[in-house]
Amino acid sequence: MKKITLPLTDEQISTLKAGDSVLLTGTMITGRDAAHKRLFELAQDGSEFPVNIEGETIYYVGPAPAKPGYAVGPAGPTSSYRMDKYAPTLLDMGLKGMVGKGARNKDVIDAIVRNHAVYFAAIGGAAALIAKSIKKTEPICYEDLGTESVRRYYVEDFPCIVAVDCEGNNVYETEPKKYNRE
Amino acid sequence: METRIIKSQEITDAVKKLFMDCNYFIGDDIMTALKTARDNEQSEVAKSVLSQIIENDEIAAKEEIPLCQDTGMAVLFVEYGDKVSVDGDFEQAVREGVRRAYDEGYLRKSVVSDPVFDRINTKDNTPAIIHTKIVPGDKIKITAGGKGFGSENMSQIKMLTPSYGVEGVKQFILDAVRTAGPNPCPPIVVGVGIGGTFERCAQLAKKATFRKIDTRNSDPRYAKLEDELLESINKMGFGPAGLGGFTTAIGVNIETSPTHIAGMPVAVNICCHAARHKSAEI
């Protein structure tokens, strides 16, 4: 299992290959549907973002509330394809990593290759387990969105798999074929 | 038989407990299927994904925290005895139970007030989707589940016509699962509704996802269809988390209804491996 430090460096991204199991340690930002829509609209207007995304890794998550004594509530990935409309713009603006679950469209994969970025898959529905690797969170912006607000996560050994690497290799294309018995 | 009075507080308390319990404690049928799948998978990735899901579900139960952050939209199937009278507003009582479960149980509030324009969070996860059926008797039976939308979004309905036959039914179900691919958090539970009208068909599919996966349709022809579909789905190769493997689904449940001479509607309601539902009788 490869240990990866966030924020990602270009050299690190080059070493990541689709299918690698990795543990992420460092900081990432969060954002899902509603926050993406707002950021995308700002980008279209050429307005400044309330969060710096350059070099960042974004986690598509809307956590459950934290019980007393917990840093965060259960916090598994949400389906990434809903962010496909917005992701290429964010990648072109300097976003380096995305963490979610499920397949991406061709526009996103092209943008990953073009920008030397990476897409990680976390395990959907493993929210209670994943939350153990999130040590601290703090608000960044869009607090009115509640669970969809943009926050900073401090993670240690956050488990995921390289789903699309910087060359565009895509586990959702390659792996199911190996097990197809139709 | 005399009318039995049930206090609305009893309904609220029962609903609250059902939603907290279903979000913390995965059913034995699901856990058994996940463990069997882990033992049967051959790749390290598939085994590892299933082990993490099993560990996750064990943590959730032990710590009484939601097993998935998407604690769902609240769906209830109510069998309301015709000899029962609730002292108060039944729907309000249910709504209060949902509100308390999602608030006091640290469940995520995922409902927005308007689907297209406002999309403002209602902040208490209400309203719930309540399917009520009047049945003979002096009890109320409630089956409740939190339905996550990662898998709900992958669901489909089609108004097939009779000439499609059983092959057409199979084809549509398999196409829906194939289109969903890695997105609905496999291994999935596939709920199928066949027959009725457009809306009854969809409701049957949801009801099918609320049936335990270690049960079969009581009609042997549909039971056989459930088994055949499960086998076909698991040949697709998506596997756990869509990362490749032999366990794309852990269950296919079919529910049917009489339908019109011109119709054969089929609905496919897909549910993730966190197939959560609990029942209570009051």
PDB file of N, CA and C in Angstrom, chain A residues 108-158:
ATOM      1  N   VAL A 108     -13.856  14.540 -18.379  1.00  0.00           N
ATOM      2  CA  VAL A 108     -13.102  14.598 -17.121  1.00  0.00           C
ATOM      3  C   VAL A 108     -11.760  13.882 -17.292  1.00  0.00           C
ATOM      4  N   ILE A 109     -11.800  12.716 -17.922  1.00  0.00           N
ATOM      5  CA  ILE A 109     -10.555  11.955 -18.091  1.00  0.00           C
ATOM      6  C   ILE A 109      -9.575  12.749 -18.968  1.00  0.00           C
ATOM      7  N   ASP A 110     -10.093  13.365 -20.016  1.00  0.00           N
ATOM      8  CA  ASP A 110      -9.229  14.215 -20.860  1.00  0.00           C
ATOM      9  C   ASP A 110      -8.616  15.360 -20.038  1.00  0.00           C
ATOM     10  N   ALA A 111      -9.431  15.947 -19.166  1.00  0.00           N
ATOM     11  CA  ALA A 111      -8.944  17.065 -18.336  1.00  0.00           C
ATOM     12  C   ALA A 111      -7.913  16.581 -17.311  1.00  0.00           C
ATOM     13  N   ILE A 112      -8.079  15.340 -16.834  1.00  0.00           N
ATOM     14  CA  ILE A 112      -7.098  14.764 -15.901  1.00  0.00           C
ATOM     15  C   ILE A 112      -5.741  14.637 -16.605  1.00  0.00           C
ATOM     16  N   VAL A 113      -5.765  14.117 -17.829  1.00  0.00           N
ATOM     17  CA  VAL A 113      -4.518  13.926 -18.589  1.00  0.00           C
ATOM     18  C   VAL A 113      -3.896  15.291 -18.921  1.00  0.00           C
ATOM     19  N   ARG A 114      -4.742  16.199 -19.408  1.00  0.00           N
ATOM     20  CA  ARG A 114      -4.281  17.531 -19.828  1.00  0.00           C
ATOM     21  C   ARG A 114      -3.604  18.293 -18.682  1.00  0.00           C
ATOM     22  N   ASN A 115      -4.112  18.069 -17.473  1.00  0.00           N
ATOM     23  CA  ASN A 115      -3.627  18.844 -16.330  1.00  0.00           C
ATOM     24  C   ASN A 115      -2.730  18.045 -15.383  1.00  0.00           C
ATOM     25  N   HIS A 116      -2.354  16.829 -15.804  1.00  0.00           N
ATOM     26  CA  HIS A 116      -1.501  15.983 -14.971  1.00  0.00           C
ATOM     27  C   HIS A 116      -2.098  15.860 -13.552  1.00  0.00           C
ATOM     28  N   ALA A 117      -3.326  15.371 -13.516  1.00  0.00           N
ATOM     29  CA  ALA A 117      -4.061  15.236 -12.251  1.00  0.00           C
ATOM     30  C   ALA A 117      -4.373  13.761 -11.989  1.00  0.00           C
ATOM     31  N   VAL A 118      -5.187  13.492 -10.976  1.00  0.00           N
ATOM     32  CA  VAL A 118      -5.498  12.106 -10.623  1.00  0.00           C
ATOM     33  C   VAL A 118      -6.882  12.034  -9.978  1.00  0.00           C
ATOM     34  N   TYR A 119      -7.558  10.901 -10.224  1.00  0.00           N
ATOM     35  CA  TYR A 119      -8.869  10.661  -9.599  1.00  0.00           C
ATOM     36  C   TYR A 119      -8.791   9.408  -8.735  1.00  0.00           C
ATOM     37  N   PHE A 120      -9.072   9.571  -7.463  1.00  0.00           N
ATOM     38  CA  PHE A 120      -9.066   8.447  -6.530  1.00  0.00           C
ATOM     39  C   PHE A 120     -10.498   7.983  -6.259  1.00  0.00           C
ATOM     40  N   ALA A 121     -10.666   6.663  -6.072  1.00  0.00           N
ATOM     41  CA  ALA A 121     -11.959   6.133  -5.656  1.00  0.00           C
ATOM     42  C   ALA A 121     -11.861   5.677  -4.212  1.00  0.00           C
ATOM     43  N   ALA A 122     -12.763   6.186  -3.388  1.00  0.00           N
ATOM     44  CA  ALA A 122     -12.922   5.648  -2.033  1.00  0.00           C
ATOM     45  C   ALA A 122     -14.090   4.665  -2.099  1.00  0.00           C
ATOM     46  N   ILE A 123     -14.257   3.865  -1.069  1.00  0.00           N
ATOM     47  CA  ILE A 123     -15.290   2.820  -1.132  1.00  0.00           C
ATOM     48  C   ILE A 123     -16.636   3.387  -0.700  1.00  0.00           C
ATOM     49  N   GLY A 124     -17.572   3.380  -1.641  1.00  0.00           N
ATOM     50  CA  GLY A 124     -18.905   3.881  -1.351  1.00  0.00           C
ATOM     51  C   GLY A 124     -19.567   3.033  -0.276  1.00  0.00           C
ATOM     52  N   GLY A 125     -20.134   3.714   0.700  1.00  0.00           N
ATOM     53  CA  GLY A 125     -20.819   2.985   1.763  1.00  0.00           C
ATOM     54  C   GLY A 125     -19.911   2.524   2.887  1.00  0.00           C
ATOM     55  N   ALA A 126     -18.644   2.939   2.859  1.00  0.00           N
ATOM     56  CA  ALA A 126     -17.746   2.590   3.972  1.00  0.00           C
ATOM     57  C   ALA A 126     -17.530   3.826   4.852  1.00  0.00           C
ATOM     58  N   ALA A 127     -18.597   4.565   5.064  1.00  0.00           N
ATOM     59  CA  ALA A 127     -18.523   5.898   5.664  1.00  0.00           C
ATOM     60  C   ALA A 127     -18.023   5.914   7.109  1.00  0.00           C
ATOM     61  N   ALA A 128     -18.449   4.935   7.891  1.00  0.00           N
ATOM     62  CA  ALA A 128     -18.049   4.903   9.302  1.00  0.00           C
ATOM     63  C   ALA A 128     -16.564   4.565   9.414  1.00  0.00           C
ATOM     64  N   LEU A 129     -16.119   3.680   8.531  1.00  0.00           N
ATOM     65  CA  LEU A 129     -14.706   3.278   8.512  1.00  0.00           C
ATOM     66  C   LEU A 129     -13.821   4.430   8.016  1.00  0.00           C
ATOM     67  N   ILE A 130     -14.223   5.055   6.924  1.00  0.00           N
ATOM     68  CA  ILE A 130     -13.439   6.151   6.344  1.00  0.00           C
ATOM     69  C   ILE A 130     -13.307   7.310   7.338  1.00  0.00           C
ATOM     70  N   ALA A 131     -14.378   7.562   8.086  1.00  0.00           N
ATOM     71  CA  ALA A 131     -14.364   8.681   9.045  1.00  0.00           C
ATOM     72  C   ALA A 131     -13.241   8.533  10.072  1.00  0.00           C
ATOM     73  N   LYS A 132     -12.813   7.285  10.324  1.00  0.00           N
ATOM     74  CA  LYS A 132     -11.723   7.061  11.296  1.00  0.00           C
ATOM     75  C   LYS A 132     -10.415   7.704  10.826  1.00  0.00           C
ATOM     76  N   SER A 133     -10.289   7.904   9.501  1.00  0.00           N
ATOM     77  CA  SER A 133      -9.037   8.476   8.996  1.00  0.00           C
ATOM     78  C   SER A 133      -9.118  10.001   8.863  1.00  0.00           C
ATOM     79  N   ILE A 134     -10.263  10.570   9.208  1.00  0.00           N
ATOM     80  CA  ILE A 134     -10.402  12.035   9.154  1.00  0.00           C
ATOM     81  C   ILE A 134     -10.242  12.564  10.581  1.00  0.00           C
ATOM     82  N   LYS A 135      -9.158  13.299  10.810  1.00  0.00           N
ATOM     83  CA  LYS A 135      -8.803  13.638  12.181  1.00  0.00           C
ATOM     84  C   LYS A 135      -9.360  14.976  12.635  1.00  0.00           C
ATOM     85  N   LYS A 136      -9.532  15.885  11.683  1.00  0.00           N
ATOM     86  CA  LYS A 136      -9.990  17.226  12.053  1.00  0.00           C
ATOM     87  C   LYS A 136     -10.638  17.859  10.825  1.00  0.00           C
ATOM     88  N   THR A 137     -11.631  18.701  11.053  1.00  0.00           N
ATOM     89  CA  THR A 137     -12.212  19.428   9.920  1.00  0.00           C
ATOM     90  C   THR A 137     -12.439  20.869  10.341  1.00  0.00           C
ATOM     91  N   GLU A 138     -12.383  21.764   9.360  1.00  0.00           N
ATOM     92  CA  GLU A 138     -12.716  23.165   9.656  1.00  0.00           C
ATOM     93  C   GLU A 138     -13.418  23.786   8.449  1.00  0.00           C
ATOM     94  N   PRO A 139     -14.291  24.762   8.700  1.00  0.00           N
ATOM     95  CA  PRO A 139     -15.058  25.342   7.597  1.00  0.00           C
ATOM     96  C   PRO A 139     -14.196  26.228   6.710  1.00  0.00           C
ATOM     97  N   ILE A 140     -14.524  26.232   5.414  1.00  0.00           N
ATOM     98  CA  ILE A 140     -13.876  27.180   4.490  1.00  0.00           C
ATOM     99  C   ILE A 140     -14.913  28.167   3.952  1.00  0.00           C
ATOM    100  N   CYS A 141     -15.970  27.647   3.355  1.00  0.00           N
ATOM    101  CA  CYS A 141     -16.997  28.547   2.799  1.00  0.00           C
ATOM    102  C   CYS A 141     -18.308  27.810   2.540  1.00  0.00           C
ATOM    103  N   TYR A 142     -19.316  28.566   2.161  1.00  0.00           N
ATOM    104  CA  TYR A 142     -20.648  28.045   1.831  1.00  0.00           C
ATOM    105  C   TYR A 142     -21.279  27.285   3.000  1.00  0.00           C
ATOM    106  N   GLU A 143     -21.136  27.849   4.194  1.00  0.00           N
ATOM    107  CA  GLU A 143     -21.689  27.158   5.362  1.00  0.00           C
ATOM    108  C   GLU A 143     -23.207  27.037   5.318  1.00  0.00           C
ATOM    109  N   ASP A 144     -23.837  27.914   4.529  1.00  0.00           N
ATOM    110  CA  ASP A 144     -25.296  27.810   4.385  1.00  0.00           C
ATOM    111  C   ASP A 144     -25.709  26.495   3.729  1.00  0.00           C
ATOM    112  N   LEU A 145     -24.762  25.810   3.089  1.00  0.00           N
ATOM    113  CA  LEU A 145     -25.100  24.551   2.421  1.00  0.00           C
ATOM    114  C   LEU A 145     -25.101  23.360   3.373  1.00  0.00           C
ATOM    115  N   GLY A 146     -24.810  23.591   4.641  1.00  0.00           N
ATOM    116  CA  GLY A 146     -24.869  22.506   5.624  1.00  0.00           C
ATOM    117  C   GLY A 146     -23.890  21.400   5.273  1.00  0.00           C
ATOM    118  N   THR A 147     -24.420  20.187   5.109  1.00  0.00           N
ATOM    119  CA  THR A 147     -23.558  19.036   4.818  1.00  0.00           C
ATOM    120  C   THR A 147     -22.797  19.207   3.495  1.00  0.00           C
ATOM    121  N   GLU A 148     -23.314  20.078   2.629  1.00  0.00           N
ATOM    122  CA  GLU A 148     -22.656  20.304   1.334  1.00  0.00           C
ATOM    123  C   GLU A 148     -21.650  21.459   1.371  1.00  0.00           C
ATOM    124  N   SER A 149     -21.395  22.018   2.543  1.00  0.00           N
ATOM    125  CA  SER A 149     -20.473  23.150   2.633  1.00  0.00           C
ATOM    126  C   SER A 149     -19.039  22.700   2.313  1.00  0.00           C
ATOM    127  N   VAL A 150     -18.193  23.681   2.018  1.00  0.00           N
ATOM    128  CA  VAL A 150     -16.796  23.377   1.692  1.00  0.00           C
ATOM    129  C   VAL A 150     -15.977  23.459   2.973  1.00  0.00           C
ATOM    130  N   ARG A 151     -15.307  22.369   3.285  1.00  0.00           N
ATOM    131  CA  ARG A 151     -14.505  22.315   4.512  1.00  0.00           C
ATOM    132  C   ARG A 151     -13.097  21.820   4.196  1.00  0.00           C
ATOM    133  N   ARG A 152     -12.211  22.019   5.139  1.00  0.00           N
ATOM    134  CA  ARG A 152     -10.882  21.419   5.029  1.00  0.00           C
ATOM    135  C   ARG A 152     -10.824  20.188   5.938  1.00  0.00           C
ATOM    136  N   TYR A 153     -10.361  19.097   5.383  1.00  0.00           N
ATOM    137  CA  TYR A 153     -10.212  17.849   6.139  1.00  0.00           C
ATOM    138  C   TYR A 153      -8.720  17.567   6.346  1.00  0.00           C
ATOM    139  N   TYR A 154      -8.379  17.199   7.558  1.00  0.00           N
ATOM    140  CA  TYR A 154      -7.027  16.700   7.852  1.00  0.00           C
ATOM    141  C   TYR A 154      -7.136  15.193   7.965  1.00  0.00           C
ATOM    142  N   VAL A 155      -6.491  14.482   7.041  1.00  0.00           N
ATOM    143  CA  VAL A 155      -6.657  13.027   7.007  1.00  0.00           C
ATOM    144  C   VAL A 155      -5.343  12.304   7.272  1.00  0.00           C
ATOM    145  N   GLU A 156      -5.472  11.115   7.832  1.00  0.00           N
ATOM    146  CA  GLU A 156      -4.312  10.244   8.050  1.00  0.00           C
ATOM    147  C   GLU A 156      -4.646   8.858   7.533  1.00  0.00           C
ATOM    148  N   ASP A 157      -3.841   8.387   6.598  1.00  0.00           N
ATOM    149  CA  ASP A 157      -4.043   7.050   6.025  1.00  0.00           C
ATOM    150  C   ASP A 157      -5.477   6.844   5.540  1.00  0.00           C
ATOM    151  N   PHE A 158      -5.943   7.791   4.788  1.00  0.00           N
ATOM    152  CA  PHE A 158      -7.283   7.732   4.183  1.00  0.00           C
ATOM    153  C   PHE A 158      -7.217   6.723   3.026  1.00  0.00           C
TER     154      PHE A 158
END
